[in-house]
mmCIF file of C-alpha atoms in Angstrom:
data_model
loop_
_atom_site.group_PDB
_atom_site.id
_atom_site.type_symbol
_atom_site.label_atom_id
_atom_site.label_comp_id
_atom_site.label_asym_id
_atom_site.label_seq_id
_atom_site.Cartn_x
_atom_site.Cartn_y
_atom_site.Cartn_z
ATOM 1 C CA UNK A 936 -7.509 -34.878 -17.125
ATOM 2 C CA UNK A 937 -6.204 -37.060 -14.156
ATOM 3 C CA UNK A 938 -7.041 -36.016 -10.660
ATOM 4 C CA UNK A 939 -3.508 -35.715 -9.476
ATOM 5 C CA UNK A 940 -3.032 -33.345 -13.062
ATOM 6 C CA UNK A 941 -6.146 -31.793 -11.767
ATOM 7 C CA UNK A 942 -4.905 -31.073 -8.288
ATOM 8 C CA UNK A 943 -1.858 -29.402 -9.565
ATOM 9 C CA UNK A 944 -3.087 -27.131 -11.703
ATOM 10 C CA UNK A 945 -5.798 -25.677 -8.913
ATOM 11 C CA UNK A 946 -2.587 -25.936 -6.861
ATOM 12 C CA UNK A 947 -0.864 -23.648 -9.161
ATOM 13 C CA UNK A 948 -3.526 -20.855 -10.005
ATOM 14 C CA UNK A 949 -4.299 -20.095 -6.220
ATOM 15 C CA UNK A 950 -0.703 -20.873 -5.085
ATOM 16 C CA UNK A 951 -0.977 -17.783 -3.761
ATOM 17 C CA UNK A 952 -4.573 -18.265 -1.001
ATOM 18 C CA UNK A 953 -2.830 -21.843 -0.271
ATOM 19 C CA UNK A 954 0.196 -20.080 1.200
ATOM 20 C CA UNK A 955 -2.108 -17.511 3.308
ATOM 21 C CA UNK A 956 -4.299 -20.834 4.424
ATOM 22 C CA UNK A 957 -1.253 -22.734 5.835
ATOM 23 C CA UNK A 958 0.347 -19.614 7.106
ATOM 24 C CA UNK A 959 -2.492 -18.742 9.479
ATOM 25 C CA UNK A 960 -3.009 -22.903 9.861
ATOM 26 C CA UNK A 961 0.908 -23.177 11.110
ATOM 27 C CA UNK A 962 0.279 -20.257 13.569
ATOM 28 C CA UNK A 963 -3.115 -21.215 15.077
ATOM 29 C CA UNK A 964 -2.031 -24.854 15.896
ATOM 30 C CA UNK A 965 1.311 -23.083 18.007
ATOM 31 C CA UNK A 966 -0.892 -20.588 19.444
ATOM 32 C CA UNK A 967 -4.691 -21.297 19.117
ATOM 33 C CA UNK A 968 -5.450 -17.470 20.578
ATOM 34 C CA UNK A 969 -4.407 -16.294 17.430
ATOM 35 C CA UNK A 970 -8.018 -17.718 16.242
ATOM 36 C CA UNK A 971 -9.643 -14.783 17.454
ATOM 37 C CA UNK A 972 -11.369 -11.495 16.188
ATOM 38 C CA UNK A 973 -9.116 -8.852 17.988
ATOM 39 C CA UNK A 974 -5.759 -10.647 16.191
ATOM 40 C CA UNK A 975 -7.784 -10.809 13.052
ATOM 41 C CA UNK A 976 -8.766 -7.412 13.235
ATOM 42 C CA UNK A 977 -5.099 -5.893 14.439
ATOM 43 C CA UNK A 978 -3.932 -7.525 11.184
ATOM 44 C CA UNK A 979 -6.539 -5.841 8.910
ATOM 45 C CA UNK A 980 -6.092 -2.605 10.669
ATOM 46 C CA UNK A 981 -1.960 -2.814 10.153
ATOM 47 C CA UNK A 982 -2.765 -3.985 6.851
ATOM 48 C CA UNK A 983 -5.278 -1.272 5.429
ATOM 49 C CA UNK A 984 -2.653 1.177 4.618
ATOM 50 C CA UNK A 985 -0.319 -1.117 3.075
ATOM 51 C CA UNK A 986 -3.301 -2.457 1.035
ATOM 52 C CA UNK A 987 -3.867 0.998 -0.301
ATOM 53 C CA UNK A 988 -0.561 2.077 -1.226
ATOM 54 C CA UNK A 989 -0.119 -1.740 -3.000
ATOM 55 C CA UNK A 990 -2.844 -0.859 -5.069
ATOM 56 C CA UNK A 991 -1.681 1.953 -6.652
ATOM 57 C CA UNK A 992 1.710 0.115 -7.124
ATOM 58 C CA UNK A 993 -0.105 -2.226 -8.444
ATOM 59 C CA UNK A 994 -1.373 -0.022 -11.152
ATOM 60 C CA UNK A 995 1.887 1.309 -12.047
ATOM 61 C CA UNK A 996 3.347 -2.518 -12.529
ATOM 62 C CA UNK A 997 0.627 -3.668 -14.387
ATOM 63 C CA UNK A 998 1.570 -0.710 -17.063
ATOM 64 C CA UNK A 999 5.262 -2.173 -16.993
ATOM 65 C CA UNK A 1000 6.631 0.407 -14.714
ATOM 66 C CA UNK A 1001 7.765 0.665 -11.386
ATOM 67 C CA UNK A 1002 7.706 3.557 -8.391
ATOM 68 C CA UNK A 1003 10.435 4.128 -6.173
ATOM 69 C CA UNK A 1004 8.705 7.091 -5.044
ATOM 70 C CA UNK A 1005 5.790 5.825 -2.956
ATOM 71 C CA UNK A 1006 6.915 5.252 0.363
ATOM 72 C CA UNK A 1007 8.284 8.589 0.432
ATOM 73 C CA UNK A 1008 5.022 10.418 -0.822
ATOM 74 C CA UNK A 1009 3.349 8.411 2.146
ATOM 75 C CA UNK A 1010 5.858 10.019 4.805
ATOM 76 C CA UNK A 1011 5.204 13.699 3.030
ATOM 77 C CA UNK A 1012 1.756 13.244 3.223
ATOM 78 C CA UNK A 1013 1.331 12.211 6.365
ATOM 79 C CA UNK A 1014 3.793 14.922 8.153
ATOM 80 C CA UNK A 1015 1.971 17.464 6.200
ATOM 81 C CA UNK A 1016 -1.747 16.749 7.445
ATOM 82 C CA UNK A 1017 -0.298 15.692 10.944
ATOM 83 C CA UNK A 1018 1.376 19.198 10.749
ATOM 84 C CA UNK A 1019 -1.876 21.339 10.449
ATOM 85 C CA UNK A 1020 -3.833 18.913 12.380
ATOM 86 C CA UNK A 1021 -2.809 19.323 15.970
ATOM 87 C CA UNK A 1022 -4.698 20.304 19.050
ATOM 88 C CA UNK A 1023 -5.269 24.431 19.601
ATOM 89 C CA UNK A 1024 -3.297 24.035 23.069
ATOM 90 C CA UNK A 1025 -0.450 21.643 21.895
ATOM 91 C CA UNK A 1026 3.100 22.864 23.364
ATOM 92 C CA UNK A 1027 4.717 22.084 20.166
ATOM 93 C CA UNK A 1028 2.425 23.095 17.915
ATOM 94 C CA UNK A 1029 3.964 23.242 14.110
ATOM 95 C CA UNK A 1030 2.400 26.397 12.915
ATOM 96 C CA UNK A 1031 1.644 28.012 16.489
ATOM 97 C CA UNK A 1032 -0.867 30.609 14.693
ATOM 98 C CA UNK A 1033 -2.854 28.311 12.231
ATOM 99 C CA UNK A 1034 -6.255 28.345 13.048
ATOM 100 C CA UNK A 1035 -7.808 25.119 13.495
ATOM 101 C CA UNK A 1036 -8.784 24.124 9.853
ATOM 102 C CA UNK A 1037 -11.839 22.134 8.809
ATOM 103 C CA UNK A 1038 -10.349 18.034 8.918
ATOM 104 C CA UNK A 1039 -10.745 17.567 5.348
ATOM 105 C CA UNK A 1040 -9.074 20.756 4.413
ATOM 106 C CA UNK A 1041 -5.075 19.487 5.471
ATOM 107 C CA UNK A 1042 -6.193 16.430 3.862
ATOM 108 C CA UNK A 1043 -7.133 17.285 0.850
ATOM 109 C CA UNK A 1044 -4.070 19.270 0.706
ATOM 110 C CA UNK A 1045 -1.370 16.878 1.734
ATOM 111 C CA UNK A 1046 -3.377 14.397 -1.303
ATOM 112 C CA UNK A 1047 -2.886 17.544 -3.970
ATOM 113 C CA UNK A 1048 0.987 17.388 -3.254
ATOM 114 C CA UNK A 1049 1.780 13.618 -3.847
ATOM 115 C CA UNK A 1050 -1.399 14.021 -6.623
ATOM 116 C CA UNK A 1051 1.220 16.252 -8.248
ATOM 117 C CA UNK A 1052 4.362 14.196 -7.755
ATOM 118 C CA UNK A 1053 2.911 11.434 -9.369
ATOM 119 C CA UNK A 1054 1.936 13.791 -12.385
ATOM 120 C CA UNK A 1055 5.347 14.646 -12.757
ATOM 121 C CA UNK A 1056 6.629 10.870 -12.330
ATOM 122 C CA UNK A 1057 3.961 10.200 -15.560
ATOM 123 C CA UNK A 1058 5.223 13.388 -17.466
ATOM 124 C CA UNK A 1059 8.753 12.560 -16.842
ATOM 125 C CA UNK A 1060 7.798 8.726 -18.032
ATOM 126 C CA UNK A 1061 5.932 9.020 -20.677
ATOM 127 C CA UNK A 1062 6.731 12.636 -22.219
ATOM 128 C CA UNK A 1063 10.764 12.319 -21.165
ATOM 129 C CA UNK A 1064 11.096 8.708 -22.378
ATOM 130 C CA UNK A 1065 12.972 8.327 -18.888
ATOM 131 C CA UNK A 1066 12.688 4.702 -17.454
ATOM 132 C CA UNK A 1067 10.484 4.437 -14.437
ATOM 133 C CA UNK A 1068 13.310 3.134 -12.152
ATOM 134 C CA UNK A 1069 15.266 6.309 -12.918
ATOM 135 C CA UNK A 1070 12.434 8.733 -13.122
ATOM 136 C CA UNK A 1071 10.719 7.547 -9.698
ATOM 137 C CA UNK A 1072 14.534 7.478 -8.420
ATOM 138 C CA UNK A 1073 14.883 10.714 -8.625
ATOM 139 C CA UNK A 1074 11.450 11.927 -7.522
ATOM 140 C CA UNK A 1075 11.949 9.508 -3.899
ATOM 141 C CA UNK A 1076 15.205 11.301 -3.240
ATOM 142 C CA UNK A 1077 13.239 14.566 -4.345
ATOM 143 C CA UNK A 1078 10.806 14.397 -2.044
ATOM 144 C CA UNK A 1079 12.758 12.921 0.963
ATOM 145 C CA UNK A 1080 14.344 15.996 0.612
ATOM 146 C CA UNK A 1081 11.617 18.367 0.301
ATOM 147 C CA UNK A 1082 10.108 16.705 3.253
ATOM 148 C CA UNK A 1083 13.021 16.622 5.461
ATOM 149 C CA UNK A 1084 13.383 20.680 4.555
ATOM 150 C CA UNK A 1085 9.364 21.042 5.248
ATOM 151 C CA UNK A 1086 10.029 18.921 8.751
ATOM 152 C CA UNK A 1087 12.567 21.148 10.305
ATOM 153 C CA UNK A 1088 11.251 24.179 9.650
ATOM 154 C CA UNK A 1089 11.632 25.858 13.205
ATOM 155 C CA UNK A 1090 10.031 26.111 15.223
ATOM 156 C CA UNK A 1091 9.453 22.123 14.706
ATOM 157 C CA UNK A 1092 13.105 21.991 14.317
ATOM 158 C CA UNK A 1093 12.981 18.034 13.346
ATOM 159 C CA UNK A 1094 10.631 17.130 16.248
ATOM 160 C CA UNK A 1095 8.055 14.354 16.026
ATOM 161 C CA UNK A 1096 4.452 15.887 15.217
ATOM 162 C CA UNK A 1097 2.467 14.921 18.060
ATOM 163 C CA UNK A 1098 -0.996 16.067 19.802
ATOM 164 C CA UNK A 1099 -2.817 15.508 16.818
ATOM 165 C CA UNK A 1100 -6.602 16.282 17.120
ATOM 166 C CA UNK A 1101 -9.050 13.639 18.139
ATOM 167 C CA UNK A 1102 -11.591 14.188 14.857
ATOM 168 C CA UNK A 1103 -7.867 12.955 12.757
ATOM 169 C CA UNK A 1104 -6.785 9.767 15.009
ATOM 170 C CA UNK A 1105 -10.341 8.386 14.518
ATOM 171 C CA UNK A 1106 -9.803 8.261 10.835
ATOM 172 C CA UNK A 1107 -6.934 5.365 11.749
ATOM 173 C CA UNK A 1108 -7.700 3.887 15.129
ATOM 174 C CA UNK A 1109 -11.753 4.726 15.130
ATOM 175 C CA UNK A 1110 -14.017 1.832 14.367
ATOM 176 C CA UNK A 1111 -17.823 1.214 14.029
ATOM 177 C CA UNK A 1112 -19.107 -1.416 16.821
ATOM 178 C CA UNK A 1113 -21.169 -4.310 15.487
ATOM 179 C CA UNK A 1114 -21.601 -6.325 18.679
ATOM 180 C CA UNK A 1115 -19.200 -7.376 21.763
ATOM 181 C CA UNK A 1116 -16.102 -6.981 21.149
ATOM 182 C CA UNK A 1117 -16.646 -7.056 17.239
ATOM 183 C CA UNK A 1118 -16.153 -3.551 15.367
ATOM 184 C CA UNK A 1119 -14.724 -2.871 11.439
ATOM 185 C CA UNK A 1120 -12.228 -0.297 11.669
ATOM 186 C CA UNK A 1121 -12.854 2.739 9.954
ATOM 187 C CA UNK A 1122 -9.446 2.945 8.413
ATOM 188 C CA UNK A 1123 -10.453 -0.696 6.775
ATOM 189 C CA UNK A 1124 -13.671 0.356 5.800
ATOM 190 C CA UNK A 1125 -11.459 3.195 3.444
ATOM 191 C CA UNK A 1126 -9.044 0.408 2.127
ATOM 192 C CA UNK A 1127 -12.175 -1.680 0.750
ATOM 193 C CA UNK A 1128 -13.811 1.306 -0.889
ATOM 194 C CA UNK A 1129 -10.527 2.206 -2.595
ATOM 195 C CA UNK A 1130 -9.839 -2.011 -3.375
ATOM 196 C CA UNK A 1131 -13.515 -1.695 -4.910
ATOM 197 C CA UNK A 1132 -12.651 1.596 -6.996
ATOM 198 C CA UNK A 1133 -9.580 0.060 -8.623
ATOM 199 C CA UNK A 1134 -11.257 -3.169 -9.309
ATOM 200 C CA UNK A 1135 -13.912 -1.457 -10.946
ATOM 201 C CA UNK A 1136 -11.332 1.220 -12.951
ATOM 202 C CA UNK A 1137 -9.568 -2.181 -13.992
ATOM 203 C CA UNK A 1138 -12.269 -4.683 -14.682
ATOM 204 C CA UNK A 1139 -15.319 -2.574 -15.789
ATOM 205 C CA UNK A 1140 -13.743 0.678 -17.637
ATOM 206 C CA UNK A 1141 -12.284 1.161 -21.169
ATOM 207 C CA UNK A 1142 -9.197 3.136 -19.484
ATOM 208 C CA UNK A 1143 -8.727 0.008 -16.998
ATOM 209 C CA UNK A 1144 -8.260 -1.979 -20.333
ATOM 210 C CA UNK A 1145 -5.874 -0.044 -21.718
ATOM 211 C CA UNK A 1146 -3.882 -0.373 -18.753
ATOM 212 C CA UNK A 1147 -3.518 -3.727 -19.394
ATOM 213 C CA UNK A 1148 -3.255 -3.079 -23.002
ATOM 214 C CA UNK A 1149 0.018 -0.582 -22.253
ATOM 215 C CA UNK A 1150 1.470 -3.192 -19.886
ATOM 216 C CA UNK A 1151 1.211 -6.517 -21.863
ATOM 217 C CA UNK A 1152 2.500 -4.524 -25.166
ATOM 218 C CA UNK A 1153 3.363 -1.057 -25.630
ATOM 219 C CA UNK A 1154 3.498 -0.644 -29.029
ATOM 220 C CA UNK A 1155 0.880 -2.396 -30.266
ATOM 221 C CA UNK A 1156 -1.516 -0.189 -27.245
ATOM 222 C CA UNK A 1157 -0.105 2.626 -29.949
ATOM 223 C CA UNK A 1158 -1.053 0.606 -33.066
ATOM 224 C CA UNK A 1159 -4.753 0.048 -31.738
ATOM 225 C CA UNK A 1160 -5.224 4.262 -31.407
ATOM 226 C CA UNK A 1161 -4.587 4.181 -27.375
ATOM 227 C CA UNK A 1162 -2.947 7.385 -26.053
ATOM 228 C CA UNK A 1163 -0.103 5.511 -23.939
ATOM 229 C CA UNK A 1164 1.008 8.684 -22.878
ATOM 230 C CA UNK A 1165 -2.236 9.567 -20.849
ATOM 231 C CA UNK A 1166 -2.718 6.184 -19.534
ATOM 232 C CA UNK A 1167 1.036 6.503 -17.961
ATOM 233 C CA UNK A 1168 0.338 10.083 -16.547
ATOM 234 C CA UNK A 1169 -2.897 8.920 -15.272
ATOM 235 C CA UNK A 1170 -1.610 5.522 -13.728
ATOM 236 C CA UNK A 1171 0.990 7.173 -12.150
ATOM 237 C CA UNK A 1172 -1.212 10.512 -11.058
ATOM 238 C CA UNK A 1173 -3.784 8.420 -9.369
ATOM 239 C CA UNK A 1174 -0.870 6.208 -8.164
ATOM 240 C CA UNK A 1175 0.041 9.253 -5.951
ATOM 241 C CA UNK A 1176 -3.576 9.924 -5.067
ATOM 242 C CA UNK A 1177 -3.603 6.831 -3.064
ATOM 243 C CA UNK A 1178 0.355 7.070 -1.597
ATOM 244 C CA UNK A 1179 -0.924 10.736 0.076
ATOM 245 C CA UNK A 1180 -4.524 8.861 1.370
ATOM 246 C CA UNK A 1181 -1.975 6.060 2.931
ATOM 247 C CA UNK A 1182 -0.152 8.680 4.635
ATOM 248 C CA UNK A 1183 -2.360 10.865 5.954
ATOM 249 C CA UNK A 1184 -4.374 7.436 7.029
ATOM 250 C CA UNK A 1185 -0.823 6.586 8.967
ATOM 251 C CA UNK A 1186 -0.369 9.299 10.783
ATOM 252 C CA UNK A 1187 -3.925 8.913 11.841
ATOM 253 C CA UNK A 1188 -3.372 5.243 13.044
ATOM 254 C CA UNK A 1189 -0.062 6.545 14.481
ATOM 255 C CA UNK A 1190 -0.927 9.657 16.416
ATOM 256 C CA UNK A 1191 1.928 11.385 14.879
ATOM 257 C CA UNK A 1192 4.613 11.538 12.125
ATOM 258 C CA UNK A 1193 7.804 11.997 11.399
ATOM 259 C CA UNK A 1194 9.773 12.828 8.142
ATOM 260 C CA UNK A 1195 11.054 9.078 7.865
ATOM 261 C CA UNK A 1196 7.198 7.632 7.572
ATOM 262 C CA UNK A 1197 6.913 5.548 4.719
ATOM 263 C CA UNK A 1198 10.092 4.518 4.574
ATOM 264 C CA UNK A 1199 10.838 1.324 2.192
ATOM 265 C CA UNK A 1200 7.129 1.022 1.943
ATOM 266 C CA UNK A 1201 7.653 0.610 -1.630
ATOM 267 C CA UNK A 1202 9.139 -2.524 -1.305
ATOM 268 C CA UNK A 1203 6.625 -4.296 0.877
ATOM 269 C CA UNK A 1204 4.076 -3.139 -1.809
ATOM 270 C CA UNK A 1205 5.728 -4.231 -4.939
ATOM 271 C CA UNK A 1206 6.478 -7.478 -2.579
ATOM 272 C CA UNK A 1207 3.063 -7.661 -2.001
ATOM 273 C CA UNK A 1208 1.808 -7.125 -5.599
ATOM 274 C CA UNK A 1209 4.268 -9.696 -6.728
ATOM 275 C CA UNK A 1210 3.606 -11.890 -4.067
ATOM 276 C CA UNK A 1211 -0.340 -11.315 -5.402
ATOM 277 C CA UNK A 1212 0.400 -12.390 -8.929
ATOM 278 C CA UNK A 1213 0.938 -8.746 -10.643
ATOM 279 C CA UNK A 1214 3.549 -9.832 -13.169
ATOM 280 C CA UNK A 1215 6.519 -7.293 -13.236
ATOM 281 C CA UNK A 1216 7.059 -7.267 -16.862
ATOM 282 C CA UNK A 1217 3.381 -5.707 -16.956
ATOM 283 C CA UNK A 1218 -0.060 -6.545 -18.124
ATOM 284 C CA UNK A 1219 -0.985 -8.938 -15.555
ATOM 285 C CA UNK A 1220 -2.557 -8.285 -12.009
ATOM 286 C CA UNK A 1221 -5.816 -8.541 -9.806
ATOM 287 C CA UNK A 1222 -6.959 -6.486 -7.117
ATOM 288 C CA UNK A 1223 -7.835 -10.194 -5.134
ATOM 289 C CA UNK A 1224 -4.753 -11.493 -5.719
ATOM 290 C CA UNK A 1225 -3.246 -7.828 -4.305
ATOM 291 C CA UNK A 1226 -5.264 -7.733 -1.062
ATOM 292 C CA UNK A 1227 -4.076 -11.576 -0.717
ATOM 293 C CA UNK A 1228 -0.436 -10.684 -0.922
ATOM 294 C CA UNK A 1229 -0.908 -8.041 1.603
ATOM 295 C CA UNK A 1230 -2.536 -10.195 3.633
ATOM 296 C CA UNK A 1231 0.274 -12.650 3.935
ATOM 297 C CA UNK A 1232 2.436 -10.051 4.984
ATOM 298 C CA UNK A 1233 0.627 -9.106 7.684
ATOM 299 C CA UNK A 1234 0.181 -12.358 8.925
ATOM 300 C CA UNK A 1235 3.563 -12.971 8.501
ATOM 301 C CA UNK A 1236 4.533 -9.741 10.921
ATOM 302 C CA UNK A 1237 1.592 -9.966 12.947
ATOM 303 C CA UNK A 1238 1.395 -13.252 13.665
ATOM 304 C CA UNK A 1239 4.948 -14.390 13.571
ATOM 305 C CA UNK A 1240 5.616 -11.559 16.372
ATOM 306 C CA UNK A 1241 2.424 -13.158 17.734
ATOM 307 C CA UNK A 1242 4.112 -16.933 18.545
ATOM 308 C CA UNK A 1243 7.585 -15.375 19.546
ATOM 309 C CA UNK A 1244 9.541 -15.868 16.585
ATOM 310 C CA UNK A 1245 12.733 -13.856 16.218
ATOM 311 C CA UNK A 1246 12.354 -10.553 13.353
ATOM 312 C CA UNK A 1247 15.303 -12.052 11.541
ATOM 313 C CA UNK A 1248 13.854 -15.641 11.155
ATOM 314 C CA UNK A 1249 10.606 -13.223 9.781
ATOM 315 C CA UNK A 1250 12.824 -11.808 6.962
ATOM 316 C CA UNK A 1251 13.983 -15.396 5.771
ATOM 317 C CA UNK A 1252 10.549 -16.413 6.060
ATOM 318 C CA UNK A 1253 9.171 -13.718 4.119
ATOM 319 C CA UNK A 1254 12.393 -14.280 1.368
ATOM 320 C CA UNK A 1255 11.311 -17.345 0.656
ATOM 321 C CA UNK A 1256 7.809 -16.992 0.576
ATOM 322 C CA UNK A 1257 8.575 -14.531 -2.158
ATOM 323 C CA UNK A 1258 10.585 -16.626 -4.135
ATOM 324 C CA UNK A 1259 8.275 -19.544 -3.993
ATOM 325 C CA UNK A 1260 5.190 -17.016 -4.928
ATOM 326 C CA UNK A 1261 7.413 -15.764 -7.671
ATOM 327 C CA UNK A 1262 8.259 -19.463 -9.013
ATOM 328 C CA UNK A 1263 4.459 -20.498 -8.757
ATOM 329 C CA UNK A 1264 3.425 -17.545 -10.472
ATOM 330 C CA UNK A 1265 6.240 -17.956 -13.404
ATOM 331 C CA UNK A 1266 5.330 -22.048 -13.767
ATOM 332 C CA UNK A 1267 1.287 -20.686 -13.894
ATOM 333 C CA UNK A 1268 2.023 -18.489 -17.090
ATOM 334 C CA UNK A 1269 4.823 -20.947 -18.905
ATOM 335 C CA UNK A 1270 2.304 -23.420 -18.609
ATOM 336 C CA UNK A 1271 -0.477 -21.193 -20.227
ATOM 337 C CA UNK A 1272 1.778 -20.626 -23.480
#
């Protein structure tokens, strides 16, 4: 094999790092202050809940599916623990006679509801025969609803949830110090530990392999004895597990929440996923290749804003780094046939 030959096809299977290397090359040599810990660190802390909801999108692709549904489970989730999670002498309070409840109780609680939702998106899927698109359709208008009903409830009447208590905002703007000005948020620390649980569901469990058995071919999943039907349920259960962590981790890093959180979240995560090399069509995807794709994007709104450029010029930009992930990733597999 030539070197040039060579060249291109190393070119081709890590398009993806390449584009995240020049990206944050481009921006440095404009502003070299970018080259610092606190930018690199605002990125990863803007980019931990994105990460986390990406990877249970990610999930749901690899199986062949989609879910319109997740940026609106994030909002739900995070105005219900922000709800229940404000200070004792808060003007405003959302339930003025709720005692103050143990942090991981509203938690816990706000996870249960979008745990459920995403049961019912897998029922509806995989039980109902409906397609994803239409399924999680109806389950993001569903719940947009059912949060905007839950949000102006009075006396909140449709107010932003504010004075949240201290022990909650740590969860998203907390950090552990290391030395200096160093520190590792603690709301990254949870994105890692959830990257490191779905790598190990996909790469090291028989269930993670019949995810990608479902998503690369259906029917033969059937033929070999897996239950598709659990697998879809499941995908799309634990999907919703990790859409009502994101939220509640947003309002966190927020100090508040409103009933339009999350919106069009969905997209930047199935951007991201694609971006990251998780094929559409299903049966293909890393949890690397995820994290890199989110990664871009945050660079790409971080450090964009960073050097001054104008947010429309950052929605070309980010266009066409889609489309040239997109082609990359489509000339990678042609060529593997």
């Amino acid at each position: 094999m030539s070197f040039a030959k060579r060249a291109r096809q190393i070119l081709s299977q890590n398009a993806i790092y390449f584009i995240l290397l020049v990206l944050i090359i481009v921006i440095a040599f404009i502003s070299p202050d970018f080259l610092s810990w606190r930018c690199f660190r605002d990125i990863l802390l803007q980019s931990s809940t994105r990460a986390i909801i990406a990877l249970g999108m990610s999930l749901v692709l690899i199986t062949g599916g989609v879910d319109l549904s997740a940026g609106r489970a994030v909002g739900l989730a995070a105005v219900v623990s922000a709800s229940m999670l404000q200070t004792a002498d808060y003007a405003r309070r959302f339930f003025p006679e709720l005692p103050q409840l143990p942090l991981i109780v509203p938690i816990l609680i706000a996870m249960a509801i979008t745990l459920l939702f995403g049961i019912v998106n897998g029922v509806a899927i995989s039980r109902l025969n409906l397609p994803p698109f239409i399924a999680t359709l109806g389950s993001m208008v569903i719940i947009y609803g059912a949060n905007s009903l839950y949000f102006n409830m009075p006396p909140n009447n449709s107010q932003p949830i504010g004075g949240l208590r201290s022990d909650f905002t740590n969860l998203g703007t907390g950090y552990i110090g290391i030395s200096g000005e160093y520190s590792i948020p603690y709301i990254l620390i949870i994105a890692l530990i959830v990257a490191l649980v779905v790598w190990v569901l996909l790469n090291k469990t028989a269930l993670g392999k019949s995810i990608y058995a479902v998503g690369g071919n259906v029917n033969a999943a059937r033929v070999s004895g897996i239950n598709v039907s659990k697998v879809l349920i499941f995908v799309y259960a634990f999907a919703g597990l990790l859409y009502g962590l994101a939220g509640v981790l947003e309002a966190a890093r927020t100090g508040g929440a409103t009933n339009n959180y999350g919106n069009m979240y969905e997209l930047d995560a199935i951007a991201a996923c694609v971006v990251g090399g998780v094929s559409t069509t299903g049966g293909i995807g890393t949890v690397p290749g995820v994290l890199a794709g989110v990664l871009i994007f945050g660079v790409i709104n971080y450090g964009l804003t960073f050097i001054g450029v104008d947010p429309y010029w950052q929605l070309i930009i980010k266009g066409l780094i889609i489309g040239v992930a997109v082609a990359l990733d489509i000339r990678k597999y042609l060529a593997k046939r």
